[in-house]
C-alpha positions as a LaTeX table, in Angstrom:
\begin{tabular}{lrrr}
\hline
Residue & $x$ (\AA) & $y$ (\AA) & $z$ (\AA) \\
\hline
Unk1 & 0.00 & 0.00 & 0.00 \\
Unk2 & 1.02 & 3.61 & $-0.53$ \\
Unk3 & 1.98 & 5.84 & 2.39 \\
Unk4 & $-1.01$ & 7.84 & 3.63 \\
Unk5 & $-1.03$ & 11.63 & 3.52 \\
Unk6 & $-2.25$ & 11.71 & 7.13 \\
Unk7 & 1.12 & 10.24 & 8.17 \\
Unk8 & 3.01 & 13.31 & 6.91 \\
Unk9 & 4.20 & 15.92 & 9.45 \\
Unk10 & 1.65 & 18.54 & 8.35 \\
Unk11 & $-0.95$ & 20.64 & 10.15 \\
Unk12 & $-4.24$ & 18.83 & 10.72 \\
Unk13 & $-6.15$ & 21.39 & 8.67 \\
Unk14 & $-3.79$ & 20.99 & 5.72 \\
Unk15 & $-4.06$ & 17.20 & 5.79 \\
Unk16 & $-7.84$ & 17.54 & 5.94 \\
Unk17 & $-7.89$ & 19.74 & 2.83 \\
Unk18 & $-5.72$ & 17.27 & 0.93 \\
Unk19 & $-7.92$ & 14.32 & 1.84 \\
Unk20 & $-11.07$ & 16.29 & 1.00 \\
Unk21 & $-9.61$ & 16.90 & $-2.46$ \\
Unk22 & $-9.21$ & 13.15 & $-2.94$ \\
Unk23 & $-5.46$ & 13.12 & $-2.28$ \\
Unk24 & $-5.05$ & 10.40 & 0.30 \\
Unk25 & $-1.58$ & 9.01 & $-0.44$ \\
Unk26 & 1.92 & 10.40 & $-0.93$ \\
Unk27 & 1.98 & 8.71 & $-4.34$ \\
Unk28 & $-0.82$ & 11.02 & $-5.52$ \\
Unk29 & 1.32 & 14.05 & $-4.68$ \\
Unk30 & 4.15 & 12.98 & $-6.99$ \\
Unk31 & 4.60 & 15.14 & $-10.06$ \\
Unk32 & 2.21 & 17.82 & $-8.84$ \\
Unk33 & 3.23 & 21.47 & $-9.02$ \\
Unk34 & 2.56 & 23.87 & $-6.11$ \\
Unk35 & 0.13 & 25.93 & $-8.19$ \\
Unk36 & $-1.81$ & 22.87 & $-9.35$ \\
Unk37 & $-2.02$ & 21.42 & $-5.83$ \\
Unk38 & $-3.10$ & 24.77 & $-4.38$ \\
Unk39 & $-5.94$ & 25.04 & $-6.89$ \\
Unk40 & $-7.03$ & 21.41 & $-6.58$ \\
Unk41 & $-7.06$ & 21.33 & $-2.77$ \\
Unk42 & $-8.15$ & 24.90 & $-2.08$ \\
Unk43 & $-5.02$ & 25.75 & $-0.10$ \\
Unk44 & $-2.43$ & 28.52 & $-0.30$ \\
Unk45 & 0.66 & 28.23 & $-2.48$ \\
Unk46 & 2.84 & 28.13 & 0.65 \\
Unk47 & 0.81 & 25.24 & 2.09 \\
Unk48 & 1.07 & 23.39 & $-1.23$ \\
Unk49 & 4.84 & 23.81 & $-1.24$ \\
Unk50 & 5.00 & 22.58 & 2.36 \\
Unk51 & 2.96 & 19.48 & 1.50 \\
Unk52 & 5.09 & 18.64 & $-1.55$ \\
Unk53 & 8.30 & 19.13 & 0.42 \\
Unk54 & 7.06 & 16.86 & 3.20 \\
Unk55 & 6.13 & 14.22 & 0.64 \\
Unk56 & 9.54 & 14.40 & $-1.05$ \\
Unk57 & 11.37 & 14.13 & 2.28 \\
Unk58 & 9.44 & 11.10 & 3.46 \\
Unk59 & 12.27 & 8.67 & 4.17 \\
Unk60 & 10.46 & 5.40 & 3.60 \\
Unk61 & 7.10 & 4.66 & 2.03 \\
Unk62 & 4.86 & 1.84 & 3.13 \\
Unk63 & 5.83 & 0.10 & $-0.11$ \\
Unk64 & 9.41 & $-0.14$ & 1.10 \\
Unk65 & 10.79 & 2.34 & $-1.41$ \\
Unk66 & 13.68 & 4.40 & $-0.10$ \\
Unk67 & 13.34 & 8.14 & $-0.69$ \\
Unk68 & 15.05 & 9.12 & $-3.91$ \\
Unk69 & 14.15 & 5.87 & $-5.65$ \\
Unk70 & 11.39 & 5.52 & $-8.21$ \\
Unk71 & 9.44 & 2.56 & $-9.51$ \\
Unk72 & 9.19 & 1.81 & $-13.21$ \\
Unk73 & 5.53 & 2.88 & $-13.00$ \\
Unk74 & 6.58 & 6.28 & $-11.62$ \\
Unk75 & 9.09 & 6.73 & $-14.45$ \\
Unk76 & 6.47 & 5.80 & $-17.03$ \\
Unk77 & 3.98 & 8.27 & $-15.54$ \\
Unk78 & 6.60 & 11.03 & $-15.68$ \\
Unk79 & 7.01 & 10.46 & $-19.43$ \\
Unk80 & 3.32 & 10.62 & $-20.30$ \\
Unk81 & 2.32 & 13.60 & $-22.48$ \\
Unk82 & 0.31 & 16.49 & $-21.10$ \\
Unk83 & $-0.14$ & 18.17 & $-17.73$ \\
Unk84 & 1.48 & 18.32 & $-15.26$ \\
Unk85 & 4.82 & 17.17 & $-16.66$ \\
Unk86 & 5.00 & 19.13 & $-19.93$ \\
Unk87 & 5.00 & 22.77 & $-21.00$ \\
Unk88 & 2.43 & 23.07 & $-23.77$ \\
Unk89 & 2.83 & 25.58 & $-26.61$ \\
Unk90 & $-0.77$ & 25.82 & $-27.94$ \\
Unk91 & 0.69 & 24.55 & $-31.24$ \\
Unk92 & $-0.71$ & 21.05 & $-31.74$ \\
Unk93 & 1.92 & 20.07 & $-34.31$ \\
Unk94 & 4.86 & 21.13 & $-32.12$ \\
Unk95 & 3.36 & 19.63 & $-28.97$ \\
Unk96 & 2.84 & 16.39 & $-30.89$ \\
Unk97 & 6.47 & 16.29 & $-32.04$ \\
Unk98 & 7.62 & 16.89 & $-28.45$ \\
Unk99 & 5.35 & 14.19 & $-27.04$ \\
Unk100 & 2.91 & 16.57 & $-25.38$ \\
Unk101 & 5.14 & 19.60 & $-24.93$ \\
Unk102 & 8.58 & 20.33 & $-23.51$ \\
Unk103 & 9.08 & 17.79 & $-20.73$ \\
Unk104 & 9.90 & 18.81 & $-17.17$ \\
Unk105 & 12.73 & 16.88 & $-15.59$ \\
Unk106 & 14.51 & 16.56 & $-18.92$ \\
Unk107 & 16.83 & 18.50 & $-21.22$ \\
Unk108 & 15.51 & 19.47 & $-24.66$ \\
Unk109 & 17.89 & 20.90 & $-27.25$ \\
Unk110 & 16.79 & 22.85 & $-30.33$ \\
Unk111 & 19.35 & 22.83 & $-33.14$ \\
Unk112 & 19.56 & 24.48 & $-36.52$ \\
Unk113 & 21.35 & 26.98 & $-38.72$ \\
Unk114 & 21.35 & 30.67 & $-37.73$ \\
Unk115 & 17.98 & 32.31 & $-38.32$ \\
Unk116 & 15.93 & 29.13 & $-38.09$ \\
Unk117 & 14.09 & 30.33 & $-34.96$ \\
Unk118 & 15.93 & 28.86 & $-31.96$ \\
Unk119 & 15.82 & 32.10 & $-29.96$ \\
Unk120 & 12.18 & 32.55 & $-30.93$ \\
Unk121 & 11.21 & 29.17 & $-29.50$ \\
Unk122 & 13.16 & 29.92 & $-26.33$ \\
Unk123 & 11.28 & 33.19 & $-25.76$ \\
Unk124 & 7.98 & 31.51 & $-26.65$ \\
Unk125 & 8.57 & 28.78 & $-24.07$ \\
Unk126 & 9.41 & 31.36 & $-21.39$ \\
Unk127 & 5.88 & 32.67 & $-21.93$ \\
Unk128 & 4.23 & 29.26 & $-22.38$ \\
Unk129 & 5.58 & 28.02 & $-19.04$ \\
Unk130 & 3.15 & 30.45 & $-17.42$ \\
Unk131 & $-0.04$ & 29.27 & $-19.16$ \\
Unk132 & $-2.56$ & 28.81 & $-16.30$ \\
Unk133 & $-3.18$ & 25.35 & $-14.92$ \\
Unk134 & $-6.88$ & 25.43 & $-15.82$ \\
Unk135 & $-5.80$ & 25.64 & $-19.46$ \\
Unk136 & $-3.43$ & 22.66 & $-19.14$ \\
Unk137 & $-0.39$ & 24.85 & $-18.53$ \\
Unk138 & 2.15 & 24.76 & $-15.73$ \\
Unk139 & 1.33 & 28.21 & $-14.37$ \\
Unk140 & 4.93 & 28.82 & $-13.27$ \\
Unk141 & 7.84 & 31.12 & $-14.08$ \\
Unk142 & 10.92 & 30.81 & $-16.27$ \\
Unk143 & 14.65 & 31.56 & $-16.09$ \\
Unk144 & 16.28 & 32.76 & $-19.32$ \\
Unk145 & 20.07 & 32.78 & $-19.69$ \\
Unk146 & 21.07 & 35.02 & $-22.59$ \\
Unk147 & 24.65 & 34.47 & $-23.76$ \\
Unk148 & 24.47 & 36.27 & $-27.11$ \\
Unk149 & 22.47 & 39.38 & $-26.27$ \\
Unk150 & 19.63 & 38.13 & $-28.46$ \\
Unk151 & 16.85 & 38.35 & $-25.84$ \\
Unk152 & 14.55 & 41.01 & $-27.31$ \\
Unk153 & 12.08 & 42.41 & $-24.79$ \\
Unk154 & 9.90 & 43.97 & $-27.50$ \\
Unk155 & 9.45 & 40.57 & $-29.13$ \\
Unk156 & 8.67 & 38.93 & $-25.79$ \\
Unk157 & 6.02 & 41.60 & $-25.16$ \\
Unk158 & 4.36 & 40.69 & $-28.48$ \\
Unk159 & 4.44 & 36.97 & $-27.65$ \\
Unk160 & 3.11 & 37.54 & $-24.13$ \\
Unk161 & 0.29 & 39.78 & $-25.33$ \\
Unk162 & $-0.79$ & 37.27 & $-28.00$ \\
Unk163 & $-0.70$ & 34.37 & $-25.54$ \\
Unk164 & $-2.69$ & 36.31 & $-22.94$ \\
Unk165 & $-5.33$ & 37.18 & $-25.57$ \\
Unk166 & $-5.57$ & 33.53 & $-26.61$ \\
Unk167 & $-6.11$ & 32.38 & $-23.02$ \\
Unk168 & $-8.75$ & 35.06 & $-22.46$ \\
Unk169 & $-10.53$ & 33.97 & $-25.64$ \\
Unk170 & $-10.53$ & 30.40 & $-24.38$ \\
Unk171 & $-11.96$ & 31.60 & $-21.07$ \\
Unk172 & $-14.89$ & 33.12 & $-22.98$ \\
Unk173 & $-15.84$ & 29.63 & $-24.18$ \\
Unk174 & $-18.98$ & 28.35 & $-22.38$ \\
Unk175 & $-17.03$ & 25.35 & $-21.06$ \\
Unk176 & $-14.55$ & 27.58 & $-19.22$ \\
Unk177 & $-17.10$ & 30.24 & $-18.22$ \\
Unk178 & $-18.66$ & 27.66 & $-15.92$ \\
Unk179 & $-15.35$ & 27.26 & $-14.06$ \\
Unk180 & $-14.67$ & 30.24 & $-11.77$ \\
Unk181 & $-11.02$ & 29.30 & $-11.28$ \\
Unk182 & $-10.42$ & 29.25 & $-15.04$ \\
Unk183 & $-12.01$ & 32.67 & $-15.42$ \\
Unk184 & $-9.96$ & 34.08 & $-12.54$ \\
Unk185 & $-6.72$ & 32.66 & $-13.90$ \\
Unk186 & $-7.41$ & 34.06 & $-17.36$ \\
Unk187 & $-8.11$ & 37.52 & $-15.94$ \\
Unk188 & $-4.84$ & 37.54 & $-14.00$ \\
Unk189 & $-2.84$ & 36.20 & $-16.97$ \\
Unk190 & $-1.73$ & 39.52 & $-18.42$ \\
Unk191 & 1.25 & 40.77 & $-20.38$ \\
Unk192 & 2.62 & 42.44 & $-17.26$ \\
Unk193 & 2.28 & 39.32 & $-15.09$ \\
Unk194 & 4.01 & 37.23 & $-17.75$ \\
Unk195 & 6.96 & 39.59 & $-18.07$ \\
Unk196 & 7.30 & 39.77 & $-14.30$ \\
Unk197 & 7.82 & 35.99 & $-14.14$ \\
Unk198 & 10.58 & 35.76 & $-16.76$ \\
Unk199 & 13.89 & 36.09 & $-14.92$ \\
Unk200 & 16.63 & 36.96 & $-17.41$ \\
Unk201 & 20.37 & 36.61 & $-16.79$ \\
Unk202 & 22.87 & 38.10 & $-19.25$ \\
Unk203 & 26.27 & 36.39 & $-19.22$ \\
Unk204 & 29.25 & 37.79 & $-21.12$ \\
Unk205 & 31.88 & 35.02 & $-21.01$ \\
Unk206 & 32.53 & 31.41 & $-20.05$ \\
Unk207 & 33.48 & 32.33 & $-16.49$ \\
Unk208 & 30.17 & 34.09 & $-15.85$ \\
Unk209 & 28.27 & 31.23 & $-17.47$ \\
Unk210 & 29.93 & 28.57 & $-15.30$ \\
Unk211 & 29.46 & 30.67 & $-12.16$ \\
Unk212 & 25.75 & 31.08 & $-12.90$ \\
Unk213 & 25.23 & 27.37 & $-13.60$ \\
Unk214 & 26.88 & 26.55 & $-10.26$ \\
Unk215 & 24.28 & 28.54 & $-8.30$ \\
Unk216 & 21.21 & 27.47 & $-10.27$ \\
Unk217 & 20.44 & 24.50 & $-8.02$ \\
Unk218 & 20.20 & 26.78 & $-4.99$ \\
Unk219 & 18.17 & 29.27 & $-7.02$ \\
Unk220 & 15.58 & 26.65 & $-7.98$ \\
Unk221 & 15.41 & 25.40 & $-4.39$ \\
Unk222 & 14.57 & 28.92 & $-3.25$ \\
Unk223 & 12.19 & 29.56 & $-6.17$ \\
Unk224 & 10.02 & 26.44 & $-6.58$ \\
Unk225 & 7.53 & 28.35 & $-8.71$ \\
Unk226 & 9.95 & 28.26 & $-11.66$ \\
Unk227 & 9.58 & 25.30 & $-14.04$ \\
Unk228 & 11.71 & 26.25 & $-17.06$ \\
Unk229 & 15.33 & 27.11 & $-17.77$ \\
Unk230 & 16.23 & 28.42 & $-21.23$ \\
Unk231 & 19.90 & 28.76 & $-22.26$ \\
Unk232 & 20.39 & 30.63 & $-25.54$ \\
Unk233 & 22.90 & 29.54 & $-26.52$ \\
Unk234 & 24.90 & 27.02 & $-24.53$ \\
Unk235 & 27.92 & 26.94 & $-26.86$ \\
Unk236 & 28.35 & 30.61 & $-27.84$ \\
Unk237 & 31.00 & 31.60 & $-25.28$ \\
Unk238 & 32.76 & 28.24 & $-25.53$ \\
Unk239 & 33.26 & 28.81 & $-29.25$ \\
Unk240 & 34.73 & 32.23 & $-28.53$ \\
Unk241 & 36.74 & 31.63 & $-25.34$ \\
Unk242 & 37.89 & 27.99 & $-25.50$ \\
Unk243 & 40.05 & 27.42 & $-28.57$ \\
Unk244 & 41.28 & 23.93 & $-27.67$ \\
Unk245 & 38.72 & 21.59 & $-29.22$ \\
Unk246 & 39.32 & 18.74 & $-26.77$ \\
Unk247 & 39.00 & 21.05 & $-23.76$ \\
Unk248 & 35.87 & 22.59 & $-25.25$ \\
Unk249 & 34.29 & 19.17 & $-25.73$ \\
Unk250 & 35.11 & 18.13 & $-22.15$ \\
Unk251 & 33.70 & 21.33 & $-20.67$ \\
Unk252 & 30.51 & 21.17 & $-22.73$ \\
Unk253 & 30.00 & 17.53 & $-21.74$ \\
Unk254 & 30.31 & 18.48 & $-18.08$ \\
Unk255 & 27.89 & 21.39 & $-18.51$ \\
Unk256 & 25.38 & 19.10 & $-20.22$ \\
Unk257 & 25.62 & 16.65 & $-17.31$ \\
Unk258 & 25.07 & 19.52 & $-14.86$ \\
Unk259 & 21.93 & 20.56 & $-16.70$ \\
Unk260 & 20.58 & 17.00 & $-16.79$ \\
Unk261 & 21.13 & 16.66 & $-13.03$ \\
Unk262 & 19.50 & 20.05 & $-12.45$ \\
Unk263 & 16.45 & 19.12 & $-14.53$ \\
Unk264 & 15.95 & 15.83 & $-12.71$ \\
Unk265 & 16.62 & 17.17 & $-9.21$ \\
Unk266 & 14.23 & 20.11 & $-9.45$ \\
Unk267 & 11.79 & 18.73 & $-12.05$ \\
Unk268 & 12.32 & 21.70 & $-14.35$ \\
Unk269 & 12.37 & 21.71 & $-18.12$ \\
Unk270 & 15.78 & 22.70 & $-19.48$ \\
Unk271 & 15.75 & 24.09 & $-23.02$ \\
Unk272 & 19.10 & 24.54 & $-24.78$ \\
Unk273 & 19.82 & 26.14 & $-28.13$ \\
\hline
\end{tabular}
């Protein structure tokens, strides 16, 4: 049997809300985001974060699984398309290619010749990460690491405004009008709120890039409401600053491993260009 939620070291009222929402086991908390759990259980975002942290720190489940391990069923569930493990784009063709969207807990790399649209997709995803949960989005923020100086705020404003309009049009549909939470989320999903939740870092050389990567784990621990990391581009400074090809390959391999560990540890989607 799965470990019961009532066994977690949480306030009685919080456990009651979780059970009332149909969440009776720790297993049912896995893969949930704070914003989704808060909406589903009618609790605050802080209480949702507390519940998820308590579930993740549970040292031993009643199934005999040591914390940090995962069953094959858990791994399969994490790979299924759609909410809550993927960032959707509202583009059915692209979401289909990506298996339901850009997956959280994994690294996704977009490759192509200059001008093909890699920076565009990175900026688009920084907006899409914030699509409200009632519209099958993650409803969380994004971190954008700009190595080339190609992050264009004016373009992001256009993308954010268009995405906000699309969500508000969906909210006008009779299906969503009957759901107060969907209407409320659509009303608060504005261009300003989207821009406020994109945290951009500009790095100018390899040293700054490595230093930033080294503190990202702590950053995500302190900011659990962020679900996406975009790096545009990962190789730019290495091509300029590291002339030895073997050394460049070794350093890029290590950076890639760091990003994979970061994605898995914090269940964030890492998008590289």
